[in-house]
Backbone as a chain_set.jsonl record, in Angstrom:
{"seq": "MSCEAPRYHSGVSTRPGSTETGPAAGPFTLAQRKRQLVATELTEASLQLFALKGFDAVTVDEIAAASGVSKRTFFRYFASKEDVVVQFLAGMGADIRTALAARPAAERPSEALRHAVSVPLTTCGDHAERALPVVRLILRTPALLARFLEHQARWREELTEELAVRLGRDPGTDLYPRLAAGMALTAFDAVLRRWSEGGGAEEPDALIGEAFAVLAPSLDSATG", "coords": {"N": [[-8.496, 2.956, -1.426], [-7.272, 4.678, 1.334], [-5.347, 5.554, 4.147], [-6.047, 8.048, 4.767], [-7.882, 9.161, 2.864], [-9.661, 6.91, 0.816], [-7.061, 5.966, -0.419], [-3.577, 5.265, -0.913], [-1.255, 6.871, -1.135], [1.36, 9.157, -1.03], [2.667, 10.902, -2.697], [3.455, 11.794, -6.083], [1.351, 10.057, -8.192], [1.675, 6.94, -9.887], [-0.086, 5.096, -10.586], [-2.234, 3.13, -12.623], [-4.823, 4.84, -14.221], [-4.977, 6.764, -12.295], [-5.505, 10.125, -11.122], [-3.986, 11.769, -9.657], [-1.78, 14.442, -8.855], [1.406, 16.033, -8.45], [4.032, 18.128, -7.069], [5.834, 18.182, -9.249], [4.206, 17.759, -11.375], [2.447, 19.803, -11.478], [-0.48, 21.874, -10.632], [-3.839, 20.602, -9.924], [-6.114, 20.304, -12.638], [-9.388, 21.572, -13.506], [-10.911, 19.486, -14.566], [-9.473, 17.299, -13.618], [-9.822, 17.588, -10.894], [-12.568, 17.144, -10.685], [-12.697, 14.502, -11.555], [-11.219, 13.247, -9.551], [-12.885, 13.712, -7.351], [-15.139, 12.184, -8.027], [-13.989, 9.62, -8.097], [-13.211, 9.372, -5.421], [-15.721, 9.459, -4.172], [-16.878, 7.115, -5.202], [-15.146, 5.238, -4.066], [-15.486, 5.633, -1.292], [-18.226, 4.997, -1.023], [-18.139, 2.325, -1.821], [-16.537, 1.131, 0.195], [-18.115, 1.504, 2.466], [-20.333, -0.08, 1.833], [-19.064, -2.582, 1.577], [-18.22, -2.983, 4.208], [-20.672, -3.131, 5.469], [-22.132, -5.239, 4.221], [-20.362, -7.197, 3.446], [-17.665, -8.15, 1.346], [-18.012, -9.947, -0.876], [-20.749, -9.962, -1.253], [-21.529, -7.562, -2.302], [-22.41, -5.719, -5.184], [-21.313, -4.261, -8.315], [-23.302, -2.711, -9.433], [-24.716, -1.888, -7.143], [-22.794, -0.317, -5.887], [-22.467, 1.755, -7.768], [-25.058, 2.832, -7.75], [-25.251, 3.727, -5.106], [-23.411, 5.742, -5.211], [-24.514, 7.484, -6.949], [-24.032, 7.379, -9.681], [-23.649, 5.977, -13.01], [-23.324, 2.473, -13.922], [-21.595, 2.252, -16.033], [-20.058, 4.539, -15.713], [-18.729, 3.875, -13.35], [-16.976, 1.873, -14.303], [-15.273, 3.39, -15.799], [-13.538, 4.353, -13.998], [-12.629, 2.263, -12.387], [-11.472, -1.056, -12.873], [-12.65, -3.231, -11.754], [-14.553, -4.298, -8.851], [-12.727, -5.13, -6.988], [-10.528, -3.553, -7.554], [-11.206, -1.126, -6.473], [-10.529, -1.34, -3.832], [-7.85, -2.237, -3.795], [-6.308, -0.554, -5.366], [-4.666, 1.296, -4.239], [-2.374, -0.057, -3.547], [-0.153, -0.11, -5.29], [0.777, 2.427, -4.92], [1.623, 2.268, -2.265], [3.861, 0.597, -2.493], [5.469, 2.204, -4.121], [5.946, 4.326, -2.401], [7.443, 3.062, -0.399], [9.769, 2.302, -1.797], [10.687, 4.82, -2.635], [11.195, 5.995, -0.165], [13.293, 4.379, 0.741], [15.283, 4.994, -1.129], [15.799, 7.575, -0.397], [17.116, 7.496, 2.001], [20.047, 8.093, 4.088], [23.235, 7.493, 2.603], [25.242, 6.221, 4.071], [23.931, 4.866, 6.032], [23.038, 2.034, 8.029], [21.904, -1.037, 6.515], [19.709, -2.275, 7.843], [18.552, -0.145, 9.256], [17.874, 1.627, 7.188], [16.036, 0.084, 5.683], [14.101, -0.421, 7.612], [13.066, 2.156, 8.134], [12.029, 2.655, 5.59], [9.942, 0.703, 5.127], [8.339, 1.474, 7.14], [6.903, 3.681, 6.361], [4.2, 3.381, 5.025], [3.041, 1.98, 7.144], [3.113, 3.738, 9.313], [1.378, 5.688, 8.372], [-0.99, 4.235, 8.378], [-1.286, 3.822, 11.159], [-1.656, 6.445, 11.969], [-4.106, 7.034, 10.902], [-6.033, 5.235, 11.86], [-8.781, 4.703, 12.194], [-9.911, 4.816, 9.653], [-8.185, 3.173, 8.197], [-8.014, 0.61, 9.415], [-10.481, -0.979, 9.024], [-10.299, -1.432, 6.236], [-7.839, -2.692, 5.857], [-8.332, -5.019, 7.289], [-10.39, -6.035, 5.707], [-9.015, -6.626, 3.323], [-7.152, -8.568, 4.202], [-8.827, -10.59, 5.008], [-10.372, -11.368, 2.886], [-10.297, -13.611, 0.348], [-9.907, -13.057, -2.494], [-8.979, -10.427, -2.49], [-6.782, -10.625, -0.828], [-5.135, -12.209, -2.375], [-4.513, -10.419, -4.435], [-3.131, -8.536, -2.958], [-0.873, -9.977, -2.172], [0.254, -10.386, -4.66], [1.06, -7.793, -5.28], [2.942, -7.421, -3.257], [4.937, -9.123, -4.136], [5.845, -7.719, -6.355], [6.794, -5.448, -5.077], [8.96, -6.566, -3.752], [10.746, -7.104, -5.828], [11.25, -4.483, -6.673], [12.385, -3.33, -4.368], [14.616, -4.948, -4.134], [16.082, -4.171, -6.404], [16.54, -1.45, -5.774], [17.989, -1.651, -3.394], [20.23, -3.031, -4.271], [21.43, -1.126, -5.956], [21.948, 0.804, -4.066], [23.864, -0.443, -2.443], [25.789, -1.125, -4.212], [25.816, -3.657, -5.386], [25.379, -6.629, -7.348], [22.336, -7.877, -8.172], [21.955, -10.094, -9.679], [24.007, -11.869, -9.22], [24.52, -11.78, -6.552], [23.125, -12.768, -3.575], [22.283, -11.24, -1.447], [20.801, -8.63, -1.768], [18.183, -9.448, -2.622], [17.413, -11.255, -0.616], [17.48, -9.562, 1.639], [15.529, -7.645, 0.967], [13.301, -9.322, 0.91], [13.182, -10.114, 3.604], [12.63, -7.667, 4.855], [10.079, -7.071, 3.838], [8.66, -9.249, 4.76], [8.657, -8.665, 7.463], [7.154, -6.301, 7.354], [4.66, -7.346, 6.481], [4.029, -9.069, 8.608], [3.775, -7.27, 10.724], [1.641, -5.673, 9.837], [-0.438, -7.534, 9.851], [-0.481, -8.256, 12.58], [-1.129, -5.79, 13.733], [-3.669, -5.402, 12.616], [-5.105, -7.657, 13.581], [-5.031, -7.102, 16.258], [-6.777, -5.041, 16.524], [-5.842, -2.491, 16.106], [-4.723, -1.621, 18.434], [-2.044, -1.611, 19.12], [0.914, 0.293, 18.405], [1.983, 0.731, 15.104], [4.61, 1.621, 14.516], [6.059, 0.9, 16.778], [5.815, -1.858, 16.653], [7.115, -2.484, 14.216], [9.643, -1.703, 14.857], [10.247, -3.586, 16.816], [10.225, -5.897, 15.24], [12.394, -5.434, 13.491], [14.456, -5.376, 15.277], [14.951, -8.011, 15.648], [15.711, -8.754, 13.08], [17.885, -7.125, 12.385], [20.641, -7.897, 13.189], [21.297, -9.96, 11.32], [20.845, -8.675, 8.849], [22.718, -6.591, 8.904], [25.192, -7.74, 9.48], [25.879, -9.12, 7.218], [26.765, -7.236, 5.486], [29.065, -6.31, 6.39]], "CA": [[-8.426, 3.144, 0.008], [-6.095, 5.238, 1.938], [-5.56, 5.797, 5.547], [-6.598, 9.393, 4.885], [-9.091, 8.987, 2.054], [-9.227, 5.59, 0.46], [-5.928, 5.695, -1.295], [-2.422, 5.086, -0.054], [-0.06, 7.383, -1.806], [1.641, 10.49, -0.522], [3.335, 11.742, -3.683], [2.913, 11.736, -7.425], [0.917, 8.705, -8.442], [1.928, 6.311, -11.175], [-1.045, 4.022, -10.714], [-3.099, 3.222, -13.797], [-6.112, 5.474, -14.013], [-4.946, 7.778, -11.259], [-5.467, 11.514, -11.562], [-3.228, 12.55, -8.69], [-0.64, 15.184, -9.344], [2.301, 16.466, -7.39], [4.749, 19.346, -7.392], [6.452, 18.155, -10.561], [3.197, 17.689, -12.412], [1.66, 21.017, -11.469], [-1.729, 21.8, -9.895], [-4.965, 19.934, -10.545], [-7.025, 21.035, -13.52], [-10.774, 21.413, -13.076], [-11.335, 18.136, -14.94], [-8.827, 16.359, -12.71], [-10.498, 17.707, -9.589], [-13.863, 16.485, -10.8], [-12.441, 13.064, -11.633], [-10.806, 12.785, -8.232], [-14.055, 13.72, -6.489], [-15.963, 11.024, -8.37], [-13.26, 8.428, -7.652], [-13.298, 9.328, -3.967], [-17.096, 9.111, -3.826], [-17.042, 5.698, -5.502], [-14.38, 4.459, -3.092], [-16.15, 5.734, 0.01], [-19.47, 4.222, -1.089], [-17.762, 0.915, -1.877], [-16.053, 0.66, 1.492], [-19.262, 1.443, 3.376], [-21.115, -1.262, 1.479], [-18.279, -3.771, 1.913], [-18.248, -3.14, 5.66], [-22.038, -3.448, 5.884], [-22.672, -6.466, 3.647], [-19.313, -8.143, 3.09], [-17.148, -7.852, 0.015], [-18.571, -10.806, -1.923], [-22.185, -9.727, -1.437], [-21.757, -6.242, -2.913], [-22.263, -5.699, -6.641], [-20.94, -2.984, -8.912], [-24.541, -1.939, -9.572], [-25.013, -1.27, -5.851], [-21.814, 0.75, -5.659], [-22.809, 2.861, -8.66], [-26.294, 3.455, -7.269], [-24.959, 4.44, -3.855], [-22.599, 6.918, -5.544], [-25.274, 8.357, -7.835], [-23.476, 7.367, -11.031], [-24.007, 4.781, -13.752], [-22.36, 1.378, -13.907], [-20.602, 2.59, -17.054], [-19.144, 5.504, -15.095], [-17.88, 3.123, -12.418], [-15.918, 1.172, -15.027], [-14.295, 4.359, -16.305], [-12.607, 4.624, -12.91], [-12.101, 1.03, -11.817], [-11.679, -2.218, -13.726], [-13.468, -4.187, -11.011], [-14.754, -3.834, -7.48], [-11.477, -5.373, -6.271], [-9.626, -2.431, -7.778], [-11.574, -0.038, -5.574], [-9.828, -1.54, -2.565], [-6.414, -2.506, -3.881], [-5.599, 0.361, -6.25], [-3.666, 2.027, -3.471], [-1.209, -0.877, -3.233], [0.995, 0.321, -6.079], [1.273, 3.624, -4.251], [2.358, 1.859, -1.073], [5.167, 0.123, -2.927], [6.254, 3.345, -4.59], [6.368, 5.086, -1.229], [8.512, 2.315, 0.275], [10.996, 2.414, -2.588], [11.14, 6.21, -2.576], [11.75, 6.217, 1.169], [14.599, 3.716, 0.808], [16.226, 5.757, -1.953], [16.083, 8.853, 0.251], [17.862, 7.311, 3.242], [21.473, 8.412, 3.965], [24.009, 6.427, 1.967], [26.064, 5.505, 5.048], [23.071, 4.234, 7.03], [23.022, 0.573, 7.996], [20.76, -1.562, 5.765], [18.55, -2.526, 8.706], [17.912, 1.139, 9.557], [17.282, 2.147, 5.959], [14.864, -0.72, 5.343], [13.064, -0.201, 8.641], [12.417, 3.437, 7.86], [11.291, 2.579, 4.323], [8.672, -0.019, 5.263], [7.528, 2.153, 8.16], [6.12, 4.79, 5.794], [2.767, 3.089, 4.99], [2.578, 1.535, 8.45], [2.888, 4.93, 10.117], [0.16, 6.302, 7.867], [-2.094, 3.43, 8.919], [-1.439, 4.121, 12.574], [-2.143, 7.815, 12.132], [-5.489, 7.1, 10.422], [-6.489, 3.874, 12.153], [-10.231, 4.548, 12.051], [-10.178, 4.53, 8.25], [-7.322, 2.122, 7.652], [-8.21, -0.716, 9.996], [-11.498, -1.798, 8.337], [-9.886, -1.808, 4.897], [-6.777, -3.689, 6.006], [-9.0, -6.274, 7.658], [-11.108, -6.513, 4.524], [-8.038, -7.211, 2.405], [-6.541, -9.765, 4.767], [-9.84, -11.625, 5.252], [-11.084, -11.685, 1.648], [-9.319, -14.325, -0.479], [-9.589, -12.395, -3.764], [-8.189, -9.231, -2.207], [-5.503, -11.063, -0.275], [-4.321, -12.659, -3.508], [-4.0, -9.215, -5.101], [-2.164, -7.933, -2.04], [0.359, -10.77, -2.257], [0.836, -10.086, -5.973], [1.755, -6.509, -5.171], [4.138, -7.592, -2.432], [5.968, -9.733, -4.985], [6.405, -6.626, -7.154], [7.588, -4.605, -4.181], [10.218, -7.25, -3.465], [11.635, -6.867, -6.958], [11.639, -3.07, -6.668], [13.312, -3.111, -3.247], [15.857, -5.642, -4.487], [16.804, -3.294, -7.329], [16.972, -0.242, -5.072], [19.021, -2.015, -2.423], [21.433, -3.371, -5.031], [22.033, 0.145, -6.361], [22.414, 1.471, -2.843], [25.034, -1.128, -1.896], [26.734, -1.423, -5.272], [25.872, -5.104, -5.568], [24.669, -7.144, -8.521], [21.334, -8.838, -7.702], [22.014, -11.299, -10.489], [25.034, -12.779, -8.7], [24.613, -11.607, -5.104], [21.835, -13.09, -2.962], [21.928, -10.345, -0.344], [19.712, -7.664, -1.985], [16.867, -10.091, -2.672], [17.114, -11.782, 0.714], [17.214, -8.444, 2.55], [14.228, -7.095, 0.596], [12.289, -10.276, 1.358], [13.095, -10.042, 5.059], [11.965, -6.41, 5.222], [8.652, -7.157, 3.507], [8.071, -10.214, 5.69], [8.413, -7.903, 8.688], [6.023, -5.422, 7.055], [3.433, -8.142, 6.447], [3.761, -9.564, 9.959], [3.315, -6.141, 11.539], [0.314, -5.278, 9.371], [-1.385, -8.533, 10.337], [-0.562, -8.137, 14.044], [-1.859, -4.552, 13.997], [-5.06, -5.64, 12.249], [-5.702, -8.633, 14.497], [-5.136, -6.474, 17.572], [-7.737, -3.934, 16.499], [-5.166, -1.2, 16.077], [-4.345, -1.219, 19.789], [-0.597, -1.419, 19.193], [1.449, 1.246, 17.444], [2.785, 0.074, 14.06], [6.025, 1.99, 14.616], [6.669, 0.082, 17.829], [5.86, -3.234, 16.168], [8.154, -2.653, 13.189], [10.905, -1.614, 15.583], [10.442, -4.891, 17.442], [10.547, -6.861, 14.185], [13.735, -5.193, 12.962], [15.435, -5.713, 16.305], [15.26, -9.412, 15.383], [16.341, -8.899, 11.773], [19.057, -6.264, 12.195], [21.947, -8.56, 13.207], [21.532, -10.673, 10.062], [20.909, -7.721, 7.76], [23.906, -5.745, 8.953], [26.441, -8.523, 9.502], [26.168, -9.572, 5.865], [27.362, -6.148, 4.731], [30.305, -5.93, 7.037]], "C": [[-7.174, 3.901, 0.343], [-6.376, 5.318, 3.401], [-6.168, 7.175, 5.741], [-7.92, 9.497, 4.124], [-8.863, 7.621, 1.513], [-8.213, 5.545, -0.661], [-4.672, 5.788, -0.439], [-1.179, 5.637, -0.692], [0.146, 8.82, -1.394], [2.257, 11.417, -1.549], [2.662, 11.665, -5.028], [2.567, 10.297, -7.753], [1.313, 8.229, -9.822], [0.946, 5.177, -11.4], [-1.896, 4.203, -11.945], [-4.42, 3.853, -13.439], [-6.111, 6.554, -12.968], [-4.913, 9.166, -11.86], [-4.714, 12.379, -10.571], [-2.098, 13.291, -9.388], [0.215, 15.581, -8.167], [3.037, 17.701, -7.838], [5.332, 19.341, -8.796], [5.422, 18.208, -11.675], [2.351, 18.949, -12.484], [0.338, 20.814, -10.756], [-2.793, 21.024, -10.655], [-5.668, 20.864, -11.525], [-8.434, 20.807, -12.988], [-11.269, 20.002, -13.38], [-10.736, 17.092, -14.012], [-9.472, 16.397, -11.33], [-11.828, 16.971, -9.602], [-13.687, 14.973, -10.809], [-12.051, 12.513, -10.268], [-11.98, 12.731, -7.269], [-14.947, 12.512, -6.748], [-15.29, 9.739, -7.884], [-13.339, 8.266, -6.139], [-14.687, 8.914, -3.518], [-17.361, 7.624, -4.075], [-16.337, 4.829, -4.457], [-15.057, 4.46, -1.736], [-17.426, 4.902, 0.037], [-19.17, 2.727, -1.08], [-17.38, 0.394, -0.496], [-17.177, 0.564, 2.51], [-20.106, 0.205, 3.106], [-20.376, -2.55, 1.835], [-18.337, -4.047, 3.415], [-19.625, -3.605, 6.139], [-22.465, -4.853, 5.457], [-21.633, -7.562, 3.413], [-18.928, -7.962, 1.644], [-17.86, -8.648, -1.08], [-20.036, -10.501, -2.226], [-22.496, -8.43, -2.174], [-21.517, -6.32, -4.419], [-21.833, -4.314, -7.115], [-22.167, -2.102, -9.092], [-24.884, -1.212, -8.272], [-24.061, -0.109, -5.561], [-22.156, 1.976, -6.496], [-24.046, 3.591, -8.163], [-26.049, 4.27, -6.009], [-24.167, 5.721, -4.107], [-23.336, 7.894, -6.451], [-24.711, 8.451, -9.237], [-23.935, 6.087, -11.732], [-22.938, 3.712, -13.592], [-21.242, 1.653, -14.908], [-19.582, 3.582, -16.495], [-18.197, 4.801, -14.128], [-16.696, 2.513, -13.162], [-14.96, 2.121, -15.752], [-13.218, 4.638, -15.256], [-11.919, 3.368, -12.384], [-12.418, -0.142, -12.731], [-12.591, -3.247, -13.074], [-13.677, -3.644, -9.605], [-13.511, -4.103, -6.63], [-10.54, -4.176, -6.376], [-9.957, -1.235, -6.898], [-10.747, -0.123, -4.297], [-8.316, -1.591, -2.736], [-5.654, -1.539, -4.773], [-4.493, 1.111, -5.53], [-2.366, 1.247, -3.285], [0.033, -0.48, -4.019], [1.623, 1.566, -5.462], [2.059, 3.296, -3.001], [3.769, 1.421, -1.451], [6.058, 1.246, -3.394], [6.773, 4.162, -3.423], [7.514, 4.392, -0.497], [9.825, 2.467, -0.484], [11.556, 3.827, -2.535], [11.796, 6.515, -1.239], [13.121, 5.574, 1.302], [15.643, 4.515, 0.037], [16.654, 7.051, -1.262], [16.912, 8.711, 1.538], [19.341, 7.634, 3.037], [22.287, 7.232, 3.473], [24.785, 5.588, 2.982], [25.233, 4.752, 6.092], [23.104, 2.711, 6.897], [21.797, 0.086, 7.235], [19.518, -1.774, 6.627], [17.802, -1.235, 9.017], [17.198, 1.694, 8.328], [16.005, 1.398, 5.603], [13.743, -0.53, 6.363], [12.321, 1.103, 8.39], [11.554, 3.37, 6.6], [9.943, 1.882, 4.494], [7.776, 0.595, 6.33], [6.6, 3.198, 7.567], [4.63, 4.459, 5.718], [2.214, 2.632, 6.331], [2.275, 2.718, 9.364], [1.612, 5.635, 9.687], [-1.067, 5.55, 8.362], [-2.349, 3.774, 10.381], [-2.011, 5.496, 12.829], [-3.601, 7.97, 11.716], [-6.165, 5.752, 10.639], [-7.984, 3.687, 11.918], [-10.61, 4.213, 10.612], [-9.422, 3.295, 7.77], [-7.687, 0.73, 8.141], [-9.289, -1.54, 9.292], [-11.056, -2.264, 6.957], [-8.774, -2.848, 4.937], [-7.381, -5.037, 6.374], [-9.727, -6.88, 6.464], [-10.162, -7.216, 3.559], [-7.506, -8.533, 2.941], [-7.538, -10.912, 4.929], [-10.622, -12.028, 4.006], [-10.108, -12.341, 0.679], [-8.934, -13.614, -1.77], [-8.707, -11.168, -3.545], [-6.821, -9.597, -1.655], [-4.574, -11.533, -1.395], [-3.721, -11.469, -4.246], [-2.921, -8.546, -4.252], [-0.823, -8.663, -2.143], [1.042, -10.575, -3.609], [1.634, -8.79, -5.92], [3.014, -6.639, -4.328], [5.27, -8.22, -3.23], [6.627, -8.668, -5.857], [7.278, -5.725, -6.285], [8.942, -5.242, -3.903], [11.22, -7.044, -4.592], [12.143, -5.424, -6.958], [12.634, -2.776, -5.552], [14.651, -3.793, -3.504], [16.709, -4.756, -5.387], [17.361, -2.074, -6.606], [18.103, -0.543, -4.099], [20.327, -2.37, -3.128], [22.163, -2.117, -5.477], [22.67, 0.82, -5.162], [23.727, 0.883, -2.344], [26.096, -1.433, -2.946], [26.906, -2.914, -5.496], [25.04, -5.507, -6.787], [23.646, -8.177, -8.058], [21.301, -10.12, -8.52], [23.001, -12.325, -9.962], [25.147, -12.764, -7.183], [23.228, -11.833, -4.487], [21.36, -12.026, -1.981], [20.775, -9.387, -0.659], [18.325, -8.296, -1.973], [16.463, -10.65, -1.311], [16.738, -10.664, 1.684], [15.853, -7.821, 2.252], [13.107, -8.013, 1.072], [12.099, -10.24, 2.863], [12.34, -8.788, 5.5], [10.464, -6.486, 4.961], [7.941, -8.221, 4.335], [7.751, -9.53, 7.012], [7.213, -6.973, 8.506], [4.71, -6.189, 7.132], [3.054, -8.625, 7.848], [3.207, -8.455, 10.852], [1.906, -5.716, 11.132], [-0.751, -6.242, 9.895], [-1.563, -8.438, 11.856], [-1.38, -6.898, 14.423], [-3.348, -4.74, 13.718], [-5.749, -6.561, 13.245], [-5.892, -8.046, 15.898], [-6.067, -5.289, 17.614], [-7.096, -2.566, 16.526], [-4.696, -0.727, 17.437], [-2.853, -0.941, 19.925], [-0.135, -0.457, 18.104], [2.284, 0.526, 16.39], [4.271, 0.391, 14.144], [6.746, 1.151, 15.666], [6.817, -1.361, 17.365], [6.961, -3.434, 15.134], [9.537, -2.524, 13.816], [11.255, -2.934, 16.245], [10.866, -5.933, 16.407], [11.984, -6.677, 13.691], [14.823, -5.394, 14.005], [15.864, -7.168, 16.146], [16.073, -9.559, 14.102], [17.693, -8.194, 11.648], [20.396, -6.996, 12.227], [22.279, -9.277, 11.888], [21.687, -9.703, 8.902], [22.231, -6.973, 7.735], [25.211, -6.54, 8.932], [26.85, -8.948, 8.093], [26.805, -8.481, 5.006], [28.652, -5.655, 5.354], [30.097, -4.756, 7.964]], "O": [[-6.142, 3.757, -0.313], [-7.516, 5.167, 3.841], [-6.754, 7.441, 6.79], [-8.946, 9.878, 4.689], [-7.763, 7.14, 1.784], [-8.536, 5.106, -1.764], [-4.716, 6.344, 0.659], [-0.16, 4.951, -0.783], [-0.792, 9.616, -1.408], [2.362, 12.618, -1.299], [1.447, 11.492, -5.116], [3.406, 9.408, -7.607], [1.295, 8.985, -10.793], [1.13, 4.375, -12.316], [-2.251, 5.332, -12.283], [-5.067, 3.455, -12.47], [-7.132, 7.209, -12.759], [-4.378, 9.379, -12.947], [-4.795, 13.605, -10.638], [-1.541, 12.821, -10.38], [-0.209, 15.475, -7.016], [2.711, 18.273, -8.878], [5.332, 20.371, -9.47], [5.72, 18.648, -12.786], [1.614, 19.145, -13.45], [0.046, 19.703, -10.313], [-2.68, 20.808, -11.862], [-5.802, 22.061, -11.274], [-8.651, 19.956, -12.126], [-11.958, 19.39, -12.564], [-11.398, 16.116, -13.656], [-9.644, 15.364, -10.682], [-12.172, 16.265, -8.654], [-14.434, 14.248, -10.151], [-12.502, 11.436, -9.875], [-12.071, 11.812, -6.455], [-15.45, 11.889, -5.813], [-15.952, 8.867, -7.321], [-13.514, 7.157, -5.636], [-14.831, 8.113, -2.594], [-17.992, 6.956, -3.256], [-16.873, 3.811, -4.021], [-15.189, 3.414, -1.1], [-17.683, 4.183, 1.003], [-19.859, 1.953, -0.415], [-17.85, -0.662, -0.073], [-17.196, -0.355, 3.329], [-20.541, -0.476, 4.035], [-20.98, -3.499, 2.334], [-18.484, -5.192, 3.841], [-19.731, -4.376, 7.093], [-23.086, -5.577, 6.235], [-21.988, -8.723, 3.207], [-19.774, -7.655, 0.805], [-18.263, -8.083, -2.096], [-20.508, -10.756, -3.334], [-23.625, -8.232, -2.623], [-20.538, -6.915, -4.87], [-21.977, -3.325, -6.396], [-22.09, -0.885, -8.925], [-25.296, -0.053, -8.298], [-24.469, 0.938, -5.058], [-22.139, 3.101, -5.997], [-24.085, 4.822, -8.152], [-26.576, 5.373, -5.862], [-24.238, 6.668, -3.324], [-22.855, 8.999, -6.7], [-24.879, 9.466, -9.914], [-24.54, 5.216, -11.107], [-21.809, 3.989, -13.188], [-20.082, 1.326, -14.659], [-18.388, 3.476, -16.772], [-17.002, 5.097, -14.094], [-15.553, 2.617, -12.715], [-13.933, 1.678, -16.268], [-12.125, 5.099, -15.583], [-10.756, 3.414, -11.983], [-13.508, -0.215, -13.299], [-13.231, -4.043, -13.763], [-13.057, -2.656, -9.213], [-13.262, -3.389, -5.659], [-9.849, -3.826, -5.42], [-9.083, -0.418, -6.607], [-10.32, 0.894, -3.751], [-7.58, -1.047, -1.913], [-4.443, -1.693, -4.927], [-3.502, 1.512, -6.141], [-1.353, 1.832, -2.901], [1.143, -0.506, -3.487], [2.842, 1.737, -5.479], [3.051, 3.959, -2.697], [4.746, 1.817, -0.815], [7.256, 1.259, -3.109], [7.908, 4.638, -3.448], [8.446, 5.048, -0.03], [10.869, 2.729, 0.113], [12.766, 4.013, -2.404], [12.817, 7.2, -1.176], [14.02, 6.155, 1.91], [16.767, 4.688, 0.509], [17.745, 7.563, -1.515], [17.359, 9.714, 2.096], [19.852, 7.469, 1.929], [22.052, 6.095, 3.883], [24.968, 4.387, 2.785], [25.796, 4.069, 6.948], [23.186, 2.173, 5.793], [20.747, 0.725, 7.296], [18.403, -1.487, 6.192], [16.571, -1.217, 9.042], [16.066, 2.169, 8.415], [15.0, 2.018, 5.258], [12.568, -0.485, 5.999], [11.091, 1.144, 8.431], [10.475, 3.96, 6.551], [8.916, 2.403, 4.059], [6.591, 0.272, 6.415], [5.609, 3.568, 8.196], [3.835, 5.195, 6.302], [1.044, 2.869, 6.629], [1.292, 2.699, 10.105], [0.851, 6.122, 10.524], [-2.071, 6.164, 8.724], [-3.49, 3.989, 10.788], [-2.759, 5.701, 13.785], [-4.265, 8.922, 12.124], [-6.784, 5.197, 9.732], [-8.408, 2.616, 11.485], [-11.521, 3.42, 10.376], [-9.96, 2.475, 7.026], [-7.67, -0.225, 7.366], [-9.044, -2.706, 8.984], [-11.397, -3.373, 6.543], [-8.77, -3.784, 4.137], [-6.987, -6.072, 5.835], [-9.682, -8.09, 6.244], [-10.481, -8.286, 3.04], [-7.422, -9.513, 2.201], [-7.141, -12.076, 4.982], [-11.45, -12.936, 4.066], [-9.171, -11.684, 0.226], [-7.753, -13.568, -2.113], [-7.794, -10.907, -4.328], [-5.82, -8.955, -1.976], [-3.37, -11.281, -1.36], [-2.555, -11.504, -4.639], [-1.923, -8.053, -4.776], [0.232, -8.031, -2.195], [2.27, -10.595, -3.694], [2.742, -8.706, -6.449], [4.041, -6.038, -4.645], [6.437, -7.885, -3.023], [7.837, -8.709, -6.075], [8.356, -5.296, -6.698], [9.955, -4.547, -3.826], [12.407, -6.833, -4.342], [13.322, -5.174, -7.212], [13.612, -2.058, -5.761], [15.701, -3.27, -3.13], [17.91, -4.606, -5.165], [18.519, -1.706, -6.801], [19.061, 0.223, -3.995], [21.408, -2.046, -2.636], [23.389, -2.05, -5.386], [23.784, 1.339, -5.237], [24.602, 1.612, -1.877], [27.172, -1.936, -2.622], [28.011, -3.384, -5.766], [24.117, -4.8, -7.19], [24.032, -9.25, -7.594], [20.697, -11.111, -8.112], [22.855, -13.519, -10.222], [25.793, -13.632, -6.595], [22.269, -11.153, -4.851], [20.164, -11.921, -1.713], [19.829, -9.328, 0.127], [17.395, -7.746, -1.382], [15.308, -10.531, -0.903], [15.791, -10.8, 2.458], [15.102, -7.504, 3.174], [12.086, -7.545, 1.577], [10.97, -10.327, 3.347], [11.512, -8.843, 6.409], [9.667, -6.017, 5.773], [6.741, -8.105, 4.587], [6.705, -9.78, 7.612], [6.361, -6.867, 9.388], [3.758, -5.739, 7.771], [1.882, -8.589, 8.223], [2.285, -8.679, 11.637], [1.072, -5.431, 11.99], [-1.825, -5.823, 10.325], [-2.685, -8.532, 12.354], [-2.219, -6.951, 15.323], [-4.19, -4.29, 14.495], [-6.855, -6.272, 13.699], [-6.798, -8.445, 16.63], [-6.147, -4.599, 18.63], [-7.727, -1.587, 16.924], [-4.31, 0.431, 17.593], [-2.444, -0.126, 20.752], [-0.718, -0.4, 17.02], [3.202, -0.216, 16.739], [5.105, -0.473, 13.875], [7.891, 0.743, 15.474], [7.824, -2.01, 17.649], [7.667, -4.442, 15.169], [10.49, -3.158, 13.364], [12.412, -3.355, 16.24], [11.752, -6.748, 16.661], [12.704, -7.656, 13.495], [15.99, -5.566, 13.655], [16.999, -7.524, 16.465], [16.997, -10.369, 14.029], [18.55, -8.631, 10.879], [21.232, -6.741, 11.36], [23.409, -9.205, 11.404], [22.565, -9.884, 8.058], [22.801, -6.748, 6.668], [26.223, -6.06, 8.42], [28.037, -9.116, 7.812], [27.325, -8.762, 3.926], [29.252, -4.688, 4.884], [31.045, -4.296, 8.601]]}, "num_chains": 1, "name": "protein.A"}
């Protein structure tokens, strides 16, 4: 899934099985283009079926048939039907970490973290028609929600490491990087849920700004 096509990554992908390339990797080869087209078709067919019948009721056989491929072909692209929906999550985390690393060194932690977690939220808001059904699907399906929470735990570790480097602190002895990363991702999760429950009526950027207005005093006072 993506807010644009069903995937959630704006740069070079490091997700298992991905065929995305970026400026550093060079242009797509013909084989890569073909693979991406098949993956996109499988994802689109899956999401349509999930929306129509519910996630648990849809089988891999149905997805393959709707895409005009074999079940064996499906499993060359995705390990399970859950992966069709959540494969983009690693890309979301990578985008957040990359955005944090790119923020000005002198910027307050609250500002840097707000901008970082805003990246996927802004993409959702810009492509609400595509993003909203998938976000709802993830938040309302126990198996997918569990995978989502697993990824958030990984993001917390990655943000902790990035923030520690940024501030010159040791996450092994200093609680601040881990606490700050956890606070930022709690805000991200709260905004995503509020946006989903509200049917996309509110702007994610405004919501994350509201959340960080609450967090900023604590985030910034701890760094002097």
